[in-house]
mmCIF file of C-alpha atoms in Angstrom:
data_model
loop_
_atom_site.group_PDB
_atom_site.id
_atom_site.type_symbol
_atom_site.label_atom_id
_atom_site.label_comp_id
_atom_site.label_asym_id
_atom_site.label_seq_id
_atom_site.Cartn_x
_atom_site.Cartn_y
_atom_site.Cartn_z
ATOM 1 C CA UNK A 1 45.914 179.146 -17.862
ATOM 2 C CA UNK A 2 45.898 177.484 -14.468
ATOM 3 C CA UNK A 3 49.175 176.771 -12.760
ATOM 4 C CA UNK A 4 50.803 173.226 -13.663
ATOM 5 C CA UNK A 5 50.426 170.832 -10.315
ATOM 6 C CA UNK A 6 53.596 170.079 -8.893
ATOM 7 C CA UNK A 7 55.241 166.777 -9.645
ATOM 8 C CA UNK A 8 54.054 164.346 -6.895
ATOM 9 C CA UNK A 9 57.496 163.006 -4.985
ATOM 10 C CA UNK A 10 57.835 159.290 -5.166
ATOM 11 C CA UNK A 11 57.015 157.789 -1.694
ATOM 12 C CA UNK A 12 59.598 156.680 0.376
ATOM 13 C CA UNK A 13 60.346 153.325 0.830
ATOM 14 C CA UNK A 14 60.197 151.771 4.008
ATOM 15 C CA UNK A 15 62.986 149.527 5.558
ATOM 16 C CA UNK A 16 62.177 146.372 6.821
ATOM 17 C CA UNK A 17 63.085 147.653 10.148
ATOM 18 C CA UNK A 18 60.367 150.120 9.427
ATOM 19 C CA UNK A 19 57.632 148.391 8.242
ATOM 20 C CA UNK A 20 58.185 145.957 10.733
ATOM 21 C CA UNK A 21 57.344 149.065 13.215
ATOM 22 C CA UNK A 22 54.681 149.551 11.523
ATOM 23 C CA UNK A 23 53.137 146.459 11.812
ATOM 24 C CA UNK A 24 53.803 146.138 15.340
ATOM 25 C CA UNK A 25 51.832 149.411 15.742
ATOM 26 C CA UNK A 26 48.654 147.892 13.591
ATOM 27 C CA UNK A 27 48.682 145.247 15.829
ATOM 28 C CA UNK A 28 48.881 146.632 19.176
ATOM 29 C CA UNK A 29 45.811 148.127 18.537
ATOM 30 C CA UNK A 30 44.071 145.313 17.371
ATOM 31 C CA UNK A 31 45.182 142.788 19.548
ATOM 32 C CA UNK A 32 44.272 145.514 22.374
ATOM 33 C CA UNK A 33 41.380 146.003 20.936
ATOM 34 C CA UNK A 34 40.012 143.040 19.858
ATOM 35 C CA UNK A 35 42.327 140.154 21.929
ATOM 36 C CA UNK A 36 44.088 137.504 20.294
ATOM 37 C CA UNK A 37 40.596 135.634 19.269
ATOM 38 C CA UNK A 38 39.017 138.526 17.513
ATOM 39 C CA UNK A 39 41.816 139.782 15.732
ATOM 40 C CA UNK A 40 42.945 137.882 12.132
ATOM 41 C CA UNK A 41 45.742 138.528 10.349
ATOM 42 C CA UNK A 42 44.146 140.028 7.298
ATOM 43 C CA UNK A 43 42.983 143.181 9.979
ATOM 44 C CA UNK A 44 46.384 143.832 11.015
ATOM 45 C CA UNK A 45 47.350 143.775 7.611
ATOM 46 C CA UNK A 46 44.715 145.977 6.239
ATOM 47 C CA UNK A 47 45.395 148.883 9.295
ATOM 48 C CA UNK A 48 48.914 148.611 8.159
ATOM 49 C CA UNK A 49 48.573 149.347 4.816
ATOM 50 C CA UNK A 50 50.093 146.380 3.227
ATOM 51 C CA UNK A 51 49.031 142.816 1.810
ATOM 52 C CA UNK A 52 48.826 139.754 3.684
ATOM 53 C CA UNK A 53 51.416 138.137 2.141
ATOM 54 C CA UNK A 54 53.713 140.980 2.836
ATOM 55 C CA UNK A 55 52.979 140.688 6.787
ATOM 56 C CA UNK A 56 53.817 136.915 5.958
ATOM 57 C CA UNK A 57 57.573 138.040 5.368
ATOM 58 C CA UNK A 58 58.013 139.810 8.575
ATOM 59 C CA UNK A 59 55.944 136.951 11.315
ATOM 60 C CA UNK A 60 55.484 133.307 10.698
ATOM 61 C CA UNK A 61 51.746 133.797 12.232
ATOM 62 C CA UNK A 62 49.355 135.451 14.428
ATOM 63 C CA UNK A 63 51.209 133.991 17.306
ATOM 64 C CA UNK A 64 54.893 135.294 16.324
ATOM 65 C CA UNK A 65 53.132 138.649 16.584
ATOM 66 C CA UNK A 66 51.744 138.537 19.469
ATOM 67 C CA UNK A 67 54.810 137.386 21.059
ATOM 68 C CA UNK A 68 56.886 140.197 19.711
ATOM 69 C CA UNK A 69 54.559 142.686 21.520
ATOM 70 C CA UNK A 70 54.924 140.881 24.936
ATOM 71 C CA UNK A 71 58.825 140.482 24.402
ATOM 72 C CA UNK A 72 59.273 143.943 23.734
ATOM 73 C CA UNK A 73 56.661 144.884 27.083
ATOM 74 C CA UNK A 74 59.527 142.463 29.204
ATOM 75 C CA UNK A 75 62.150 144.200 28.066
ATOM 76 C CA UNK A 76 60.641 147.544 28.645
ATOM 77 C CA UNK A 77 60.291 146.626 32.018
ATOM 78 C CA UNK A 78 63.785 147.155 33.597
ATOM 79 C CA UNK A 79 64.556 150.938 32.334
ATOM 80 C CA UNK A 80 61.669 152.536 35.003
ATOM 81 C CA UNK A 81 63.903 150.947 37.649
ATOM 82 C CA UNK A 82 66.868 151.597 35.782
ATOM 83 C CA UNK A 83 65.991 155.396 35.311
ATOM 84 C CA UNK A 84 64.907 155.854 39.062
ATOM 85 C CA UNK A 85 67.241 158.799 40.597
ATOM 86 C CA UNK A 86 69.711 157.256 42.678
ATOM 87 C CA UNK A 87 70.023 159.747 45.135
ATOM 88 C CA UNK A 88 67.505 162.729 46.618
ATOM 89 C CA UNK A 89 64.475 162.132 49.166
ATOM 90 C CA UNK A 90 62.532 159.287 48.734
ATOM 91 C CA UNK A 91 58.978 161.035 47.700
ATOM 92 C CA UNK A 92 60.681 162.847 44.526
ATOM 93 C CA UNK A 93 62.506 159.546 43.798
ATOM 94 C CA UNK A 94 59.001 157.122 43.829
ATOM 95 C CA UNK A 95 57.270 159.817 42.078
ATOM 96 C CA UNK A 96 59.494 160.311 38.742
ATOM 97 C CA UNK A 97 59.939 156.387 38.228
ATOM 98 C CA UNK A 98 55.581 156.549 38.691
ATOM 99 C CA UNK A 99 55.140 159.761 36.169
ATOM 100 C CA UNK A 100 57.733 157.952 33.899
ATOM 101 C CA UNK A 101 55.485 154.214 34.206
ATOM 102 C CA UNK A 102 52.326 156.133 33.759
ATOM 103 C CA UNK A 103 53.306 157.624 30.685
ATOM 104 C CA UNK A 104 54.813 154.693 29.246
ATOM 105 C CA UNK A 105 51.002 153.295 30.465
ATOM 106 C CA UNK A 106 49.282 155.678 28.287
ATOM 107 C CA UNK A 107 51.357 154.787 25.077
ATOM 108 C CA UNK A 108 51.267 151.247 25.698
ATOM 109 C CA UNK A 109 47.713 150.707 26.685
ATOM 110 C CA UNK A 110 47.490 147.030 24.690
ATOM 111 C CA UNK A 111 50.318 145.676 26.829
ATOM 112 C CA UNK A 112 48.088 145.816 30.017
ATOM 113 C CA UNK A 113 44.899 144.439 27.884
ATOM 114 C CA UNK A 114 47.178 141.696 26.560
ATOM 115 C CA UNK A 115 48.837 141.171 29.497
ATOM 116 C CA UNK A 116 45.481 141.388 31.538
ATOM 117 C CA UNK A 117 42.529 140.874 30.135
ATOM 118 C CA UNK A 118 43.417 138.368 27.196
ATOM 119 C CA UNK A 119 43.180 134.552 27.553
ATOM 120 C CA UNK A 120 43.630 133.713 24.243
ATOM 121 C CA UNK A 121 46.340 132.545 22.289
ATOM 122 C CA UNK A 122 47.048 128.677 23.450
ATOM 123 C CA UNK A 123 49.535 127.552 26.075
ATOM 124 C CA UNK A 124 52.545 129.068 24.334
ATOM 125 C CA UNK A 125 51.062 132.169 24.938
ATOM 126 C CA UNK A 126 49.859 131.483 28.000
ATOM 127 C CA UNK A 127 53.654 130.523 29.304
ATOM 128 C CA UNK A 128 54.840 133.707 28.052
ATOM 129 C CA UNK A 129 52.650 135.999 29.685
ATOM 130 C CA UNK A 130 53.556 134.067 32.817
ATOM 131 C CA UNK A 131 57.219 134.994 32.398
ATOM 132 C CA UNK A 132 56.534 138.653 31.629
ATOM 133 C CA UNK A 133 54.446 138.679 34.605
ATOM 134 C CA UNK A 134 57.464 136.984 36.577
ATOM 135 C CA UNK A 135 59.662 139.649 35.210
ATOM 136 C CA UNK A 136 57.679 142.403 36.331
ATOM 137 C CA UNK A 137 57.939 140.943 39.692
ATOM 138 C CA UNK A 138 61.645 140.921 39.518
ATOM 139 C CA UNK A 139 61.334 144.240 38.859
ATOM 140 C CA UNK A 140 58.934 145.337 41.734
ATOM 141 C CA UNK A 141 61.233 143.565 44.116
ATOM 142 C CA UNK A 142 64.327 145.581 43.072
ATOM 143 C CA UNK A 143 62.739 148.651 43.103
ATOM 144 C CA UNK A 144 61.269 147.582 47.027
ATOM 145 C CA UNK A 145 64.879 146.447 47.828
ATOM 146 C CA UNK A 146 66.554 150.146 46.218
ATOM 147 C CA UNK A 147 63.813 151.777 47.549
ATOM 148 C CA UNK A 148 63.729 150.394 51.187
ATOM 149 C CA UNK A 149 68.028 150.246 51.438
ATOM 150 C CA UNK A 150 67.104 146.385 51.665
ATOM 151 C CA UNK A 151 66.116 146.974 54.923
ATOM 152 C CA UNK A 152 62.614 144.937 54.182
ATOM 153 C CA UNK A 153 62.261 141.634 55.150
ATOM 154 C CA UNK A 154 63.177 139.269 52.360
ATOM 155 C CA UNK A 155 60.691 136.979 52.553
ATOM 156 C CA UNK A 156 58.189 139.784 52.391
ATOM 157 C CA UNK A 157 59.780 140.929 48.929
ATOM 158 C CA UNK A 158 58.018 139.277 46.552
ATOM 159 C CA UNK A 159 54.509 138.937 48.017
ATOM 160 C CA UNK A 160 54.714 142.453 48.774
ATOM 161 C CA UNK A 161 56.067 142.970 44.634
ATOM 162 C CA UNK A 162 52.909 140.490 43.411
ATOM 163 C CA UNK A 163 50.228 142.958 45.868
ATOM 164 C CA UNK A 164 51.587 146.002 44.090
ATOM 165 C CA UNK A 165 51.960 144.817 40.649
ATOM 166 C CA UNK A 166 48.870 143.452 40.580
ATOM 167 C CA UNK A 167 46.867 146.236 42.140
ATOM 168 C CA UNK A 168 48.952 148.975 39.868
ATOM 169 C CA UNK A 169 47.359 146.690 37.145
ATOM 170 C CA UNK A 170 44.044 147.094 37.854
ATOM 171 C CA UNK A 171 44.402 150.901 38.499
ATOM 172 C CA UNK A 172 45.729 151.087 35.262
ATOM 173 C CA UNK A 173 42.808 149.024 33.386
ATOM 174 C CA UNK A 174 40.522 151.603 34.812
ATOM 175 C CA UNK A 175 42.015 154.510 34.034
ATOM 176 C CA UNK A 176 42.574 153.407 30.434
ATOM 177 C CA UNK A 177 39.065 152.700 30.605
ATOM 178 C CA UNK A 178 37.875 155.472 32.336
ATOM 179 C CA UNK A 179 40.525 158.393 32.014
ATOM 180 C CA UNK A 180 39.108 161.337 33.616
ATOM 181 C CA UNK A 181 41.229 161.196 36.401
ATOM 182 C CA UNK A 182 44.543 163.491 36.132
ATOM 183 C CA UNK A 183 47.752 161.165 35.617
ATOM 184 C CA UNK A 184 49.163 163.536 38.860
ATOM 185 C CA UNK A 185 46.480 162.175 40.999
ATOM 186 C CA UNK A 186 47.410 158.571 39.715
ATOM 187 C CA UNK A 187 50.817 159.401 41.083
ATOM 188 C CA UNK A 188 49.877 160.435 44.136
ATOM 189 C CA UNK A 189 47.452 157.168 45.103
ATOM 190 C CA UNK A 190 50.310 155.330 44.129
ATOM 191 C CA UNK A 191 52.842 156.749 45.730
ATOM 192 C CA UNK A 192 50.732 156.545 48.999
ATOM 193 C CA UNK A 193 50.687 153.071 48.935
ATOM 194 C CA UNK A 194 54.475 152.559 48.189
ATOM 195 C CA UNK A 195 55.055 155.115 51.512
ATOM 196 C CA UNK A 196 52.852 153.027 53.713
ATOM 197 C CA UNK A 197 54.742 149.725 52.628
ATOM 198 C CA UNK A 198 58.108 151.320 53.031
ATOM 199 C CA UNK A 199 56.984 153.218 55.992
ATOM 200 C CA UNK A 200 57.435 150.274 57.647
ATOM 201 C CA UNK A 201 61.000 150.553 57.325
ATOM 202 C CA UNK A 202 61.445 153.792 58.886
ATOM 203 C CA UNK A 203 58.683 152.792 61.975
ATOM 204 C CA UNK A 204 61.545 150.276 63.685
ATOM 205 C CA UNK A 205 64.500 150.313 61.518
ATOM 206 C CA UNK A 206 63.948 146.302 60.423
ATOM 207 C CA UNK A 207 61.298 146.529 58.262
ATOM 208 C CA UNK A 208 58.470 145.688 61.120
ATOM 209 C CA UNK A 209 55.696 148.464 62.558
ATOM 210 C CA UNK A 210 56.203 149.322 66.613
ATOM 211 C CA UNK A 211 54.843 145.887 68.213
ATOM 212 C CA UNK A 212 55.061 143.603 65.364
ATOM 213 C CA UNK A 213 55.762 140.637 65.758
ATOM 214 C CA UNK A 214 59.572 138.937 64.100
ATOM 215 C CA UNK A 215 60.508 139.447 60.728
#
């Protein structure tokens, strides 16, 4: 006679902190995947394993959603500034904030597709990626401010954050697109264009390259 099965264990039920998770997850992917446009509520739904009507008790709409995703990309954007080493040369410092954003990059692939590439989602959306985008310039500048001993010129600050952020972004969409290329060499383009800008620093002591003209 063939062994008895073992009783199947009851499955665990999730808390509404953890379903919510889990919904969150289904819908990064769509919404990276698929935009806010091409992506219905019924699909995030169905990759999360519950009903509609269920996703209905943790977000109002399709909107609701997508704003939780970009709230919790603004908040995430502080701790790579926050977690850069305060002390030590300045090549070892850029570099582990870079691996550390990179790798955050990798995990979080919908927030630059979102963030980047969407245009949907109506003018409340619209407004909010404009503050996460603001944020993350607030962040740049801080980190070229900590960075440089504020020893940049001010006014420089924030075009200077805007030219980074904005071409880190579009590295980024490529490599998620295209990721053959090593995360280390990543680091190093990047970290080659954050020397030359801070270079600057170190060239006269204000901020300006030998025979520039006033900051």
């Amino acid at each position: 006679m063939a062994d008895e099965a073992p009783p199947r264990q009851p499955r665990r039920r999730l808390t509404r902190e953890g379903r919510r998770e889990v919904i969150l997850r289904a819908a990064a992917d769509l919404f990276g995947e698929h935009g806010f446009a091409g992506t219905r509520l019924e699909d995030i739904a169905a990759r999360a394993g519950i009903t509609k009507q269920l996703l209905y008790r943790h977000f109002s709409d399709k909107t609701a959603l997508y704003l939780a995703l970009l709230e919790r990309h603004r908040a995430d954007l502080p701790t790579f500034t926050a977690a850069m080493p305060q002390a030590g040369p300045l090549d070892e410092r850029l570099r582990a904030v870079l691996v550390m954003w990179l790798d955050y990059v990798a995990t979080h692939t919908h927030a630059w597709k979102m963030l980047f590439r969407d245009s949907g989602g109506g003018p409340e959306v619209q407004a909010f990626r404009a503050e996460v985008h603001a944020r993350a310039r607030e962040v740049l500048v801080d980190a070229l401010r900590t960075l440089s001993g504020d020893r940049l010129p001010r006014r420089e600050l924030e075009p200077l954050a805007e030219m980074l952020g904005m071409g880190q972004a579009g590295l980024v969409l490529w490599w998620i697109d295209d990721p053959r290329i090593p995360r280390d060499v990543l680091v190093d383009a990047i970290a080659r264009v954050w020397r030359g800008v801070l270079s600057t620093v170190e060239a006269d002591g204000h901020g300006r390259l030998s025979g520039a003209g006033a900051a």
